[in-house]
Short mmCIF file of C-alpha atoms in Angstrom, two decimals:
data_model
loop_
_atom_site.label_atom_id
_atom_site.label_comp_id
_atom_site.label_asym_id
_atom_site.label_seq_id
_atom_site.Cartn_x
_atom_site.Cartn_y
_atom_site.Cartn_z
CA UNK A 1 5.18 -8.88 -0.29
CA UNK A 2 4.82 -12.00 -2.63
CA UNK A 3 1.78 -9.40 -4.69
CA UNK A 4 0.97 -6.10 -4.26
CA UNK A 5 -1.96 -4.71 -7.00
CA UNK A 6 -3.49 -1.87 -7.52
CA UNK A 7 -6.40 -0.68 -10.19
CA UNK A 8 -8.24 2.42 -10.20
CA UNK A 9 -12.40 2.46 -10.71
CA UNK A 10 -14.88 0.38 -8.76
CA UNK A 11 -13.75 -3.36 -7.00
CA UNK A 12 -14.04 -5.83 -9.92
CA UNK A 13 -13.41 -3.60 -13.01
CA UNK A 14 -11.59 -4.56 -15.08
CA UNK A 15 -8.71 -2.05 -15.60
CA UNK A 16 -6.03 -3.26 -13.29
CA UNK A 17 -3.69 -0.49 -13.59
CA UNK A 18 -0.46 -2.06 -11.84
CA UNK A 19 0.80 -5.53 -10.36
CA UNK A 20 4.01 -5.77 -8.70
CA UNK A 21 5.08 -9.74 -8.07
CA UNK A 22 7.62 -10.89 -6.92
CA UNK A 23 8.37 -14.20 -8.92
CA UNK A 24 9.18 -11.40 -12.12
CA UNK A 25 12.77 -10.79 -10.20
CA UNK A 26 15.74 -12.84 -10.69
CA UNK A 27 18.58 -13.09 -8.65
CA UNK A 28 19.86 -15.16 -5.68
CA UNK A 29 18.07 -15.34 -2.16
CA UNK A 30 19.08 -12.20 -0.02
CA UNK A 31 19.78 -10.07 -3.79
CA UNK A 32 19.06 -6.51 -3.05
CA UNK A 33 16.06 -5.10 -5.14
CA UNK A 34 16.88 -1.52 -6.73
CA UNK A 35 13.82 -1.31 -9.50
CA UNK A 36 10.32 -3.83 -9.49
CA UNK A 37 8.58 -3.50 -12.43
CA UNK A 38 5.23 -4.47 -12.59
CA UNK A 39 3.89 -7.03 -15.60
CA UNK A 40 0.91 -5.27 -16.25
CA UNK A 41 1.69 -1.41 -17.32
CA UNK A 42 5.41 -1.79 -16.76
CA UNK A 43 5.67 0.91 -14.48
CA UNK A 44 8.96 0.95 -12.41
CA UNK A 45 8.93 0.90 -8.24
CA UNK A 46 12.79 2.17 -7.27
CA UNK A 47 15.31 2.45 -4.58
CA UNK A 48 18.97 3.95 -5.52
CA UNK A 49 20.60 3.73 -1.82
CA UNK A 50 21.80 0.58 -1.30
CA UNK A 51 21.12 0.84 2.72
CA UNK A 52 17.86 1.35 1.61
CA UNK A 53 16.99 -1.93 -1.08
CA UNK A 54 14.68 -4.14 0.13
CA UNK A 55 16.00 -7.92 -1.30
CA UNK A 56 14.05 -11.05 -2.87
CA UNK A 57 13.94 -14.69 -1.65
CA UNK A 58 13.16 -17.41 -3.69
CA UNK A 59 10.74 -19.83 -2.83
CA UNK A 60 8.81 -18.73 0.40
CA UNK A 61 5.04 -18.42 0.25
CA UNK A 62 4.47 -21.33 -1.53
CA UNK A 63 6.83 -21.84 -3.71
CA UNK A 64 6.73 -18.53 -4.76
CA UNK A 65 8.88 -15.57 -4.40
CA UNK A 66 9.12 -12.42 -1.87
CA UNK A 67 10.19 -8.73 -1.09
CA UNK A 68 11.22 -8.19 1.89
CA UNK A 69 11.42 -5.29 3.52
CA UNK A 70 13.26 -4.33 7.09
CA UNK A 71 14.09 -1.53 9.38
CA UNK A 72 14.21 1.58 6.03
CA UNK A 73 14.17 -0.47 3.12
CA UNK A 74 11.27 1.02 0.84
CA UNK A 75 10.64 1.47 -3.08
CA UNK A 76 9.14 3.97 -4.62
CA UNK A 77 6.53 4.86 -7.54
CA UNK A 78 6.17 8.15 -9.30
CA UNK A 79 3.29 10.22 -9.24
CA UNK A 80 2.46 9.69 -12.51
CA UNK A 81 2.60 6.27 -12.29
CA UNK A 82 0.34 5.37 -9.80
CA UNK A 83 -2.76 3.82 -10.76
CA UNK A 84 -4.32 6.23 -7.75
CA UNK A 85 -3.04 9.33 -8.39
CA UNK A 86 -6.18 11.76 -9.59
CA UNK A 87 -8.23 8.25 -8.94
CA UNK A 88 -11.51 8.37 -6.60
CA UNK A 89 -12.85 4.53 -6.92
CA UNK A 90 -9.96 2.66 -6.11
CA UNK A 91 -8.32 -0.50 -5.31
CA UNK A 92 -5.84 -1.57 -3.32
CA UNK A 93 -4.37 -5.92 -3.32
CA UNK A 94 -1.50 -7.24 -1.01
CA UNK A 95 -0.13 -10.66 -0.56
CA UNK A 96 2.35 -10.24 2.09
CA UNK A 97 3.34 -12.37 5.54
CA UNK A 98 4.44 -10.34 8.41
CA UNK A 99 5.05 -11.65 12.54
CA UNK A 100 6.02 -8.41 13.62
CA UNK A 101 3.52 -5.64 15.35
CA UNK A 102 3.17 -2.47 13.59
CA UNK A 103 3.33 1.15 15.30
CA UNK A 104 -0.22 1.26 17.51
CA UNK A 105 -1.72 4.79 16.90
CA UNK A 106 -5.18 6.20 15.57
CA UNK A 107 -4.18 7.37 13.45
CA UNK A 108 -3.03 5.69 9.62
CA UNK A 109 -0.75 8.06 9.21
CA UNK A 110 1.38 6.78 12.53
CA UNK A 111 0.93 3.72 11.63
CA UNK A 112 3.59 1.06 10.00
CA UNK A 113 2.95 1.04 6.31
CA UNK A 114 2.64 -1.52 3.79
CA UNK A 115 2.48 1.41 0.69
CA UNK A 116 1.27 4.77 1.15
CA UNK A 117 1.30 8.47 0.06
CA UNK A 118 0.77 9.57 3.51
CA UNK A 119 2.09 14.07 2.63
CA UNK A 120 2.27 16.67 5.29
CA UNK A 121 -0.75 17.98 7.12
CA UNK A 122 -3.75 18.14 5.80
CA UNK A 123 -4.62 16.35 2.27
CA UNK A 124 -6.35 14.26 0.07
CA UNK A 125 -3.18 11.79 0.72
CA UNK A 126 -4.02 7.81 0.70
CA UNK A 127 -2.37 4.60 2.85
CA UNK A 128 -2.52 0.96 3.55
CA UNK A 129 -0.85 0.07 7.34
CA UNK A 130 -0.21 -2.00 9.79
CA UNK A 131 -1.69 -0.70 13.10
CA UNK A 132 -0.32 -2.95 15.98
CA UNK A 133 -2.02 -6.17 14.82
CA UNK A 134 -4.47 -5.47 12.54
CA UNK A 135 -4.63 -4.27 8.84
CA UNK A 136 -5.57 -0.48 8.34
CA UNK A 137 -6.94 2.01 5.74
CA UNK A 138 -5.88 5.55 5.82
CA UNK A 139 -7.99 8.33 3.82
CA UNK A 140 -6.62 11.71 4.16
CA UNK A 141 -9.51 14.58 4.55
CA UNK A 142 -11.93 11.11 4.32
CA UNK A 143 -14.40 11.75 6.63
CA UNK A 144 -18.31 13.28 5.42
CA UNK A 145 -16.93 16.59 5.83
CA UNK A 146 -13.39 16.19 3.08
CA UNK A 147 -11.50 17.72 5.96
CA UNK A 148 -11.35 15.69 8.67
CA UNK A 149 -8.68 12.35 8.10
CA UNK A 150 -10.10 8.48 8.36
CA UNK A 151 -8.01 5.05 9.93
CA UNK A 152 -9.99 2.36 9.70
CA UNK A 153 -8.65 -1.04 11.13
CA UNK A 154 -10.18 -4.78 11.09
CA UNK A 155 -9.07 -7.78 11.09
CA UNK A 156 -5.41 -10.38 12.57
CA UNK A 157 -2.70 -9.96 10.29
CA UNK A 158 0.85 -10.22 12.27
CA UNK A 159 0.57 -13.97 13.08
CA UNK A 160 2.86 -15.20 11.20
CA UNK A 161 0.85 -16.64 8.15
CA UNK A 162 0.38 -15.43 4.56
CA UNK A 163 -2.65 -12.68 3.89
CA UNK A 164 -4.35 -11.23 1.51
CA UNK A 165 -5.07 -7.20 2.27
CA UNK A 166 -7.03 -5.14 0.41
CA UNK A 167 -8.72 -2.05 0.84
CA UNK A 168 -11.63 -1.10 -1.43
CA UNK A 169 -12.63 2.02 -1.90
CA UNK A 170 -15.76 3.53 -3.66
CA UNK A 171 -17.57 5.92 -3.72
CA UNK A 172 -18.46 7.37 0.01
CA UNK A 173 -17.63 3.42 1.01
CA UNK A 174 -14.12 2.08 2.68
CA UNK A 175 -13.76 -1.64 2.68
CA UNK A 176 -11.35 -3.68 4.48
CA UNK A 177 -10.96 -7.12 3.64
CA UNK A 178 -8.37 -10.27 4.80
CA UNK A 179 -8.18 -13.04 2.74
CA UNK A 180 -11.63 -12.26 1.05
CA UNK A 181 -13.87 -11.24 4.46
CA UNK A 182 -14.85 -7.98 5.00
CA UNK A 183 -13.12 -7.35 8.68
CA UNK A 184 -14.13 -3.09 8.85
CA UNK A 185 -15.79 -0.75 6.84
CA UNK A 186 -16.70 2.66 6.77
CA UNK A 187 -19.51 4.38 4.59
CA UNK A 188 -21.20 8.48 4.58
CA UNK A 189 -17.11 9.49 3.66
CA UNK A 190 -15.66 12.13 1.40
CA UNK A 191 -15.64 11.40 -2.43
CA UNK A 192 -13.20 13.74 -3.69
CA UNK A 193 -10.34 12.34 -6.03
CA UNK A 194 -6.62 11.70 -4.23
CA UNK A 195 -4.03 14.11 -5.28
CA UNK A 196 -1.73 13.17 -7.38
CA UNK A 197 1.59 12.17 -5.98
CA UNK A 198 4.24 9.63 -5.45
CA UNK A 199 4.10 6.64 -3.10
CA UNK A 200 6.33 4.41 -1.75
CA UNK A 201 6.32 0.60 -1.43
CA UNK A 202 7.21 -0.87 2.37
CA UNK A 203 6.92 2.82 4.04
CA UNK A 204 4.59 5.91 4.23
CA UNK A 205 5.55 9.33 4.03
CA UNK A 206 9.05 9.33 2.43
CA UNK A 207 7.98 10.18 -1.03
CA UNK A 208 8.13 14.25 -1.91
CA UNK A 209 4.48 15.56 -2.82
CA UNK A 210 3.90 19.49 -2.66
CA UNK A 211 0.64 19.72 -0.77
CA UNK A 212 -2.33 21.01 -2.55
CA UNK A 213 -3.57 25.11 -1.77
#
């Protein structure tokens, strides 16, 4: 990952909630990342287990640094620090590069996570994923009946070149963008806000969060 950003509110609104930039990290190539601080609000993405820490590499994408995740490596952002906790509308943008296909499944919670807050059982969660070669968006209990999950896929992102992926939720519509172009859209969806919950960068479903009942 080179950059990832989150905001609550409609797409294009000025209130950027968080932005993590790999160039903000110090260290030599291959240095482990235990803490990545966003440059907007100072929120931390952390990992205390050394074997689960990603690594930073410099001068990778057009001169910019990247944070490289492999296997079970991930960082966690606390629920109170997530711009999507309790949000209805939101936007997620990630600049990334991979040549590895994600886990293929019609259910977002079984895909490979770029970042997300997947919870056990039916819940108002969310995830931004890779499904095979495609980018994907997950919206738990996001169907028009506010009880069924929504998994939306489009574009090709595992070709080994950098891509800008965006997941936008506005009212009852979610859209996926790859490099500025809409690659998938679904309308007439549930507008309920997302549950307040931690989320992971580089994976989905690891952080604990009590399910709303």
